[in-house]
PDB file of C-alpha atoms in Angstrom:
ATOM      1  CA  GLY S  13       1.885 -89.773 -99.038  1.00 75.00           C
ATOM      2  CA  VAL S  14      -1.567 -90.621-100.337  1.00 87.00           C
ATOM      3  CA  VAL S  15      -1.836 -92.293-103.785  1.00 86.00           C
ATOM      4  CA  ILE S  16      -4.851 -91.334-105.615  1.00 83.00           C
ATOM      5  CA  PRO S  17      -5.824 -94.177-107.997  1.00 87.00           C
ATOM      6  CA  LYS S  18      -6.567 -93.250-111.605  1.00 90.00           C
ATOM      7  CA  ILE S  19      -7.837 -95.024-114.609  1.00 89.00           C
ATOM      8  CA  SER S  20      -7.070 -93.817-118.061  1.00 92.00           C
ATOM      9  CA  LYS S  21      -9.686 -93.030-120.691  1.00 92.00           C
ATOM     10  CA  GLN S  22      -8.118 -95.743-122.767  1.00 93.00           C
ATOM     11  CA  ASN S  23      -8.439 -98.371-120.027  1.00 91.00           C
ATOM     12  CA  LEU S  24     -11.967 -97.274-119.258  1.00 91.00           C
ATOM     13  CA  GLN S  25     -13.031 -97.660-122.886  1.00 92.00           C
ATOM     14  CA  GLU S  26     -11.566-101.186-123.004  1.00 93.00           C
ATOM     15  CA  ALA S  27     -13.035-102.315-119.746  1.00 92.00           C
ATOM     16  CA  ILE S  28     -15.654-105.047-119.655  1.00 93.00           C
ATOM     17  CA  LEU S  29     -18.573-103.985-117.620  1.00 90.00           C
ATOM     18  CA  TYR S  30     -21.126-106.559-116.498  1.00 90.00           C
ATOM     19  CA  LEU S  31     -24.633-105.453-115.925  1.00 93.00           C
ATOM     20  CA  PRO S  32     -27.758-107.352-115.012  1.00 93.00           C
ATOM     21  CA  SER S  33     -30.473-107.591-117.583  1.00 94.00           C
ATOM     22  CA  ILE S  34     -32.871-104.795-117.923  1.00 95.00           C
ATOM     23  CA  SER S  35     -35.634-106.755-116.228  1.00 93.00           C
ATOM     24  CA  ASP S  36     -33.231-107.623-113.269  1.00 93.00           C
ATOM     25  CA  GLN S  37     -32.329-103.955-113.012  1.00 94.00           C
ATOM     26  CA  GLU S  38     -36.024-102.938-112.961  1.00 93.00           C
ATOM     27  CA  ALA S  39     -36.548-105.585-110.207  1.00 93.00           C
ATOM     28  CA  ILE S  40     -33.709-104.367-108.240  1.00 92.00           C
ATOM     29  CA  ILE S  41     -34.823-100.847-108.353  1.00 94.00           C
ATOM     30  CA  SER S  42     -38.346-101.822-107.416  1.00 91.00           C
ATOM     31  CA  THR S  43     -37.046-103.779-104.437  1.00 90.00           C
ATOM     32  CA  ASP S  44     -34.769-100.802-103.399  1.00 92.00           C
ATOM     33  CA  SER S  45     -37.763 -98.560-103.585  1.00 90.00           C
ATOM     34  CA  ILE S  46     -39.753-100.826-101.320  1.00 86.00           C
ATOM     35  CA  LEU S  47     -36.914-101.016 -98.794  1.00 89.00           C
ATOM     36  CA  THR S  48     -36.540 -97.115 -98.824  1.00 92.00           C
ATOM     37  CA  ASP S  49     -40.320 -96.896 -98.144  1.00 88.00           C
ATOM     38  CA  ILE S  50     -39.963 -99.368 -95.234  1.00 89.00           C
ATOM     39  CA  GLN S  51     -36.930 -97.430 -93.791  1.00 93.00           C
ATOM     40  CA  THR S  52     -38.913 -94.171 -94.028  1.00 93.00           C
ATOM     41  CA  GLN S  53     -41.770 -95.728 -92.139  1.00 92.00           C
ATOM     42  CA  VAL S  54     -39.402 -97.069 -89.474  1.00 93.00           C
ATOM     43  CA  ASP S  55     -37.647 -93.649 -89.106  1.00 95.00           C
ATOM     44  CA  ILE S  56     -41.074 -91.962 -88.635  1.00 95.00           C
ATOM     45  CA  LEU S  57     -42.178 -94.430 -86.115  1.00 95.00           C
ATOM     46  CA  ARG S  58     -38.836 -94.237 -84.189  1.00 96.00           C
ATOM     47  CA  ARG S  59     -39.107 -90.540 -83.980  1.00 96.00           C
ATOM     48  CA  SER S  60     -42.733 -90.834 -82.835  1.00 96.00           C
ATOM     49  CA  LEU S  61     -41.746 -93.255 -80.164  1.00 96.00           C
ATOM     50  CA  TRP S  62     -39.163 -90.994 -78.685  1.00 97.00           C
ATOM     51  CA  GLN S  63     -41.362 -87.950 -78.998  1.00 97.00           C
ATOM     52  CA  GLN S  64     -44.529 -89.637 -77.504  1.00 96.00           C
ATOM     53  CA  PRO S  65     -43.174 -92.736 -75.490  1.00 95.00           C
ATOM     54  CA  LEU S  66     -46.614 -93.276 -73.889  1.00 96.00           C
ATOM     55  CA  ASP S  67     -48.033 -94.033 -77.371  1.00 95.00           C
ATOM     56  CA  HIS S  68     -45.721 -97.088 -77.545  1.00 95.00           C
ATOM     57  CA  GLY S  69     -48.683 -99.451 -78.020  1.00 94.00           C
ATOM     58  CA  GLU S  70     -49.990 -97.727 -81.074  1.00 94.00           C
ATOM     59  CA  ILE S  71     -46.496 -97.269 -82.439  1.00 93.00           C
ATOM     60  CA  LYS S  72     -45.776-101.095 -81.850  1.00 94.00           C
ATOM     61  CA  GLU S  73     -48.888-101.847 -83.742  1.00 91.00           C
ATOM     62  CA  SER S  74     -47.934 -99.517 -86.606  1.00 91.00           C
ATOM     63  CA  ALA S  75     -44.507-101.114 -86.654  1.00 91.00           C
ATOM     64  CA  SER S  76     -45.980-104.634 -86.911  1.00 87.00           C
ATOM     65  CA  SER S  77     -48.068-103.646 -89.948  1.00 83.00           C
ATOM     66  CA  ILE S  78     -45.212-102.286 -91.970  1.00 83.00           C
ATOM     67  CA  ASN S  79     -44.882-103.727 -95.418  1.00 74.00           C
ATOM     68  CA  GLN S  80     -48.173-105.620 -95.149  1.00 72.00           C
ATOM     69  CA  GLU S  81     -50.136-105.606 -98.395  1.00 64.00           C
ATOM     70  CA  GLU S  82     -53.409-105.932 -96.483  1.00 62.00           C
ATOM     71  CA  ALA S  83     -52.720-102.579 -94.743  1.00 65.00           C
ATOM     72  CA  PHE S  84     -53.223-100.867 -98.071  1.00 70.00           C
ATOM     73  CA  THR S  85     -56.199-102.929 -98.984  1.00 71.00           C
ATOM     74  CA  ASP S  86     -57.747-102.218 -95.557  1.00 73.00           C
ATOM     75  CA  TRP S  87     -56.977 -98.521 -95.970  1.00 73.00           C
ATOM     76  CA  VAL S  88     -58.553 -98.334 -99.426  1.00 74.00           C
ATOM     77  CA  GLU S  89     -61.622 -99.990 -98.274  1.00 76.00           C
ATOM     78  CA  THR S  90     -62.194 -97.152 -95.645  1.00 79.00           C
ATOM     79  CA  LEU S  91     -62.121 -94.437 -98.385  1.00 79.00           C
ATOM     80  CA  PRO S  92     -65.268 -93.096-100.153  1.00 81.00           C
ATOM     81  CA  PHE S  93     -66.324 -94.747-103.236  1.00 81.00           C
ATOM     82  CA  PRO S  94     -64.977 -92.364-105.826  1.00 80.00           C
ATOM     83  CA  LEU S  95     -61.471 -92.196-104.452  1.00 79.00           C
ATOM     84  CA  ALA S  96     -61.254 -95.843-103.652  1.00 75.00           C
ATOM     85  CA  SER S  97     -62.257 -96.746-107.186  1.00 78.00           C
ATOM     86  CA  ILE S  98     -59.595 -94.451-108.503  1.00 76.00           C
ATOM     87  CA  LEU S  99     -56.959 -96.113-106.426  1.00 74.00           C
ATOM     88  CA  TRP S 100     -58.084 -99.648-107.422  1.00 69.00           C
ATOM     89  CA  THR S 101     -57.527 -98.544-111.029  1.00 74.00           C
ATOM     90  CA  TYR S 102     -53.893 -98.028-110.330  1.00 66.00           C
TER      91      TYR S 102
END
């Protein structure tokens, strides 16, 4: 047989739960968000590589620039002034 573990409401109410501070929780969430974004970029590049294997050079270059702060800065600098100034505000 299979035993399904249970916890009573009383035991749950008496349990001590250790949580990181709010600032640590925010930092953890921020880091997780960055990692999720990186994983998404990797997934897209991998899919592109298998769909267009002859584009491997461009895909490799894109992979090398994942998570580089300069990439955003370089991209913003190519935008027209009104749009770039809005992005710099945020």
